[in-house]
Structures are given as C-alpha cells and as structure tokens.
PDB file of C-alpha atoms in Angstrom:
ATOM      1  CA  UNK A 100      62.219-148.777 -89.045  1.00  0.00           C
ATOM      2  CA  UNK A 101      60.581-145.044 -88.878  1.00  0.00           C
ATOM      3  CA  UNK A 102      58.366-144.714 -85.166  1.00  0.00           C
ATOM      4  CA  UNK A 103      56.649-141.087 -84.916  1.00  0.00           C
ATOM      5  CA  UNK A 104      54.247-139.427 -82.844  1.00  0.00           C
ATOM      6  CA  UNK A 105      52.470-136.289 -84.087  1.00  0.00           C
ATOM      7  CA  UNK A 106      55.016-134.626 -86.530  1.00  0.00           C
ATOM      8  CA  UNK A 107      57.943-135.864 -84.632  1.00  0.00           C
ATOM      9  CA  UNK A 108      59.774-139.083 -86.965  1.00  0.00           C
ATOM     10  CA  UNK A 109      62.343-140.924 -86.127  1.00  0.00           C
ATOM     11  CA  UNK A 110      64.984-143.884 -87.144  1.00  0.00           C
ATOM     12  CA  UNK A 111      64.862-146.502 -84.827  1.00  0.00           C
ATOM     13  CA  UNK A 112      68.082-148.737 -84.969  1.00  0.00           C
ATOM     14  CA  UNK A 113      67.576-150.717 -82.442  1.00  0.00           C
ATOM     15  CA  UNK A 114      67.627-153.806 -84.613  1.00  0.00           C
ATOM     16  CA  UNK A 115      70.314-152.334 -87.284  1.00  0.00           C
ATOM     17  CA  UNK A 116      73.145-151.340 -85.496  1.00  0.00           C
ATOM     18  CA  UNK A 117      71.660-149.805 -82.404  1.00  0.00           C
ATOM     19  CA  UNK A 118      72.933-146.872 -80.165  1.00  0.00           C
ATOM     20  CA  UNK A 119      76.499-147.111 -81.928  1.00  0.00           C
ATOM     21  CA  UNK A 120      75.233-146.599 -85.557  1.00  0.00           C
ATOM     22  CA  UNK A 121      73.022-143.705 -84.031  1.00  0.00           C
ATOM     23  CA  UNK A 122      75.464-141.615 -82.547  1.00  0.00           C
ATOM     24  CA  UNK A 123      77.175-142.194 -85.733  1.00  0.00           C
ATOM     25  CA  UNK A 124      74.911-141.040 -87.841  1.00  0.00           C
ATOM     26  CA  UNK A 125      74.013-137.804 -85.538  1.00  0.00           C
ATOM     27  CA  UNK A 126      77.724-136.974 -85.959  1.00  0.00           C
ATOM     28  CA  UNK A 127      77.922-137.343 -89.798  1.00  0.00           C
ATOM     29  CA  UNK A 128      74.628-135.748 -89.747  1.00  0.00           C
ATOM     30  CA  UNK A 129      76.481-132.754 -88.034  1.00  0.00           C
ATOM     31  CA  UNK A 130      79.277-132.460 -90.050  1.00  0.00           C
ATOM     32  CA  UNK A 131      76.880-131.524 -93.059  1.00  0.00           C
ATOM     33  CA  UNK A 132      75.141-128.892 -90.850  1.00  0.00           C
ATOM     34  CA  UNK A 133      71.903-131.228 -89.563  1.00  0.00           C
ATOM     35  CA  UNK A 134      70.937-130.957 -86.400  1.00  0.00           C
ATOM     36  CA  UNK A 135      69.284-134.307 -85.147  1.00  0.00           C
ATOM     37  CA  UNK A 136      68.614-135.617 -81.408  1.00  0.00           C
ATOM     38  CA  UNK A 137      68.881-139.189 -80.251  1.00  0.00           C
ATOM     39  CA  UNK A 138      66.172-140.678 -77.765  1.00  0.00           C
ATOM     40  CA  UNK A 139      64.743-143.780 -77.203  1.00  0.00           C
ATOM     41  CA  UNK A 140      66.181-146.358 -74.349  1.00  0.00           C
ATOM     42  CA  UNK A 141      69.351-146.683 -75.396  1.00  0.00           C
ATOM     43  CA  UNK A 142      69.490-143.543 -77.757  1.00  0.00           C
ATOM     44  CA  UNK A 143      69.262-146.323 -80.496  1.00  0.00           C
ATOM     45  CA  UNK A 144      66.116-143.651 -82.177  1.00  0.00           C
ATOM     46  CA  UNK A 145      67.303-140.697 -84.374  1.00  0.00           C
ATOM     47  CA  UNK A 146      64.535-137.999 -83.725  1.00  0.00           C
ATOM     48  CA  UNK A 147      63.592-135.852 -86.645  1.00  0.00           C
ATOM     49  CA  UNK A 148      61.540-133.271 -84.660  1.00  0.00           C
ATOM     50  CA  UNK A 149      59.194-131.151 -87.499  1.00  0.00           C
ATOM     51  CA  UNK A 150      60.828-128.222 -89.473  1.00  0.00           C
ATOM     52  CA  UNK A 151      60.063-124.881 -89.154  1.00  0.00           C
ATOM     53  CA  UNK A 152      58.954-123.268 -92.159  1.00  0.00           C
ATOM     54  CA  UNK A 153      61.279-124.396 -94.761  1.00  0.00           C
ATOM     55  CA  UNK A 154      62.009-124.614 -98.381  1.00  0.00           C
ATOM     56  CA  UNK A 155      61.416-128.162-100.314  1.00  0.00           C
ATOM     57  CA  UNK A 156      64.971-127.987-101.506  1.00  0.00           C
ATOM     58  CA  UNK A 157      66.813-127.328 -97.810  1.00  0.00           C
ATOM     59  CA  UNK A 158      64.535-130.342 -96.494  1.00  0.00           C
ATOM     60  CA  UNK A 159      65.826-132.553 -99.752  1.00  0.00           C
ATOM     61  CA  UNK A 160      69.171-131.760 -98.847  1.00  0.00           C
ATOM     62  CA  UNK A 161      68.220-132.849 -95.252  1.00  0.00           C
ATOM     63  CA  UNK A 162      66.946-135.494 -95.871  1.00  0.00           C
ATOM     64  CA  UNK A 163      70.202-136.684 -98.254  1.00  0.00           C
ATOM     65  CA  UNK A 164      71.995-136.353 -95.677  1.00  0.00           C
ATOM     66  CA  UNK A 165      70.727-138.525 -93.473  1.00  0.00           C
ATOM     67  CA  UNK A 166      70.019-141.161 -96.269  1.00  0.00           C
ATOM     68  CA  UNK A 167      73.980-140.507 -97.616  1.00  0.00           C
ATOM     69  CA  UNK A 168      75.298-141.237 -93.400  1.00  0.00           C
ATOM     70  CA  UNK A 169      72.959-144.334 -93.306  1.00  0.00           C
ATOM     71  CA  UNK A 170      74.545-145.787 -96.327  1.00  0.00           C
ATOM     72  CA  UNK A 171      78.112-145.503 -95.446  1.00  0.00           C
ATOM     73  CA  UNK A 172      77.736-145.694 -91.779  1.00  0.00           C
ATOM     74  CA  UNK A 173      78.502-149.140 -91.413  1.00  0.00           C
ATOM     75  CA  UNK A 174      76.051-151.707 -88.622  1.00  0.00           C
ATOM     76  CA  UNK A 175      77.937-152.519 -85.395  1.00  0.00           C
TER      77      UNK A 175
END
C-alpha cells in the first residue's frame, strides 16, 4: 500500500511483512546507491521524500530498485 502527504510517498508494510521487510528493503535499497528513510510506528513505512531536480532515467533506475528489493525481499 503507497500513503503520501504532499510530494512525500511512501510503502507502507505494515500488513506485508512489516518493520522487518522495511529495514530490508532500505538496506538493499542502499547497496544500489538509494537513499530511503523509514517512518511510520514501527518504521514498517518506506518514505520516498520528493527528488530534487532529476533526470527521468536516474528516477527509473530508482524506482527499479526499489521494485527489484521488493521482489526478492522475502515477507517475514
């Protein structure tokens, strides 16, 4: 599930693997050079605060990444 406010997104996996799976998916999305935050309760919410300017390519790549950790980052 996405939750936002403004132009801040984020993952909330609070019902998908919660906190665990979040932290795990912060740290693959580090390995690739992303730089995400966790908030929420339980830091069970990936925050995807806005870009600055950037390229439509760098952000597709971004956003890969994130959709490549969710996929092999298993639910705990």
């Amino acid at each position: 599930m996405t939750r936002g406010r403004g132009l801040a997104l984020g993952i909330d996996l609070g019902a998908s693997g919660g906190p665990l799976r979040a932290d795990r998916l912060q740290h693959h999305a580090c390995e690739q050079g992303l730089i995400v935050e966790l908030c929420g309760r339980d830091n069970e919410v990936v925050k995807l605060p806005p870009p600055p300017p950037v390229d439509l390519a760098l952000l597709d790549r971004g956003l890969d990444v994130l959709l490549q950790g969710l996929r092999t980052i298993r639910r705990t």
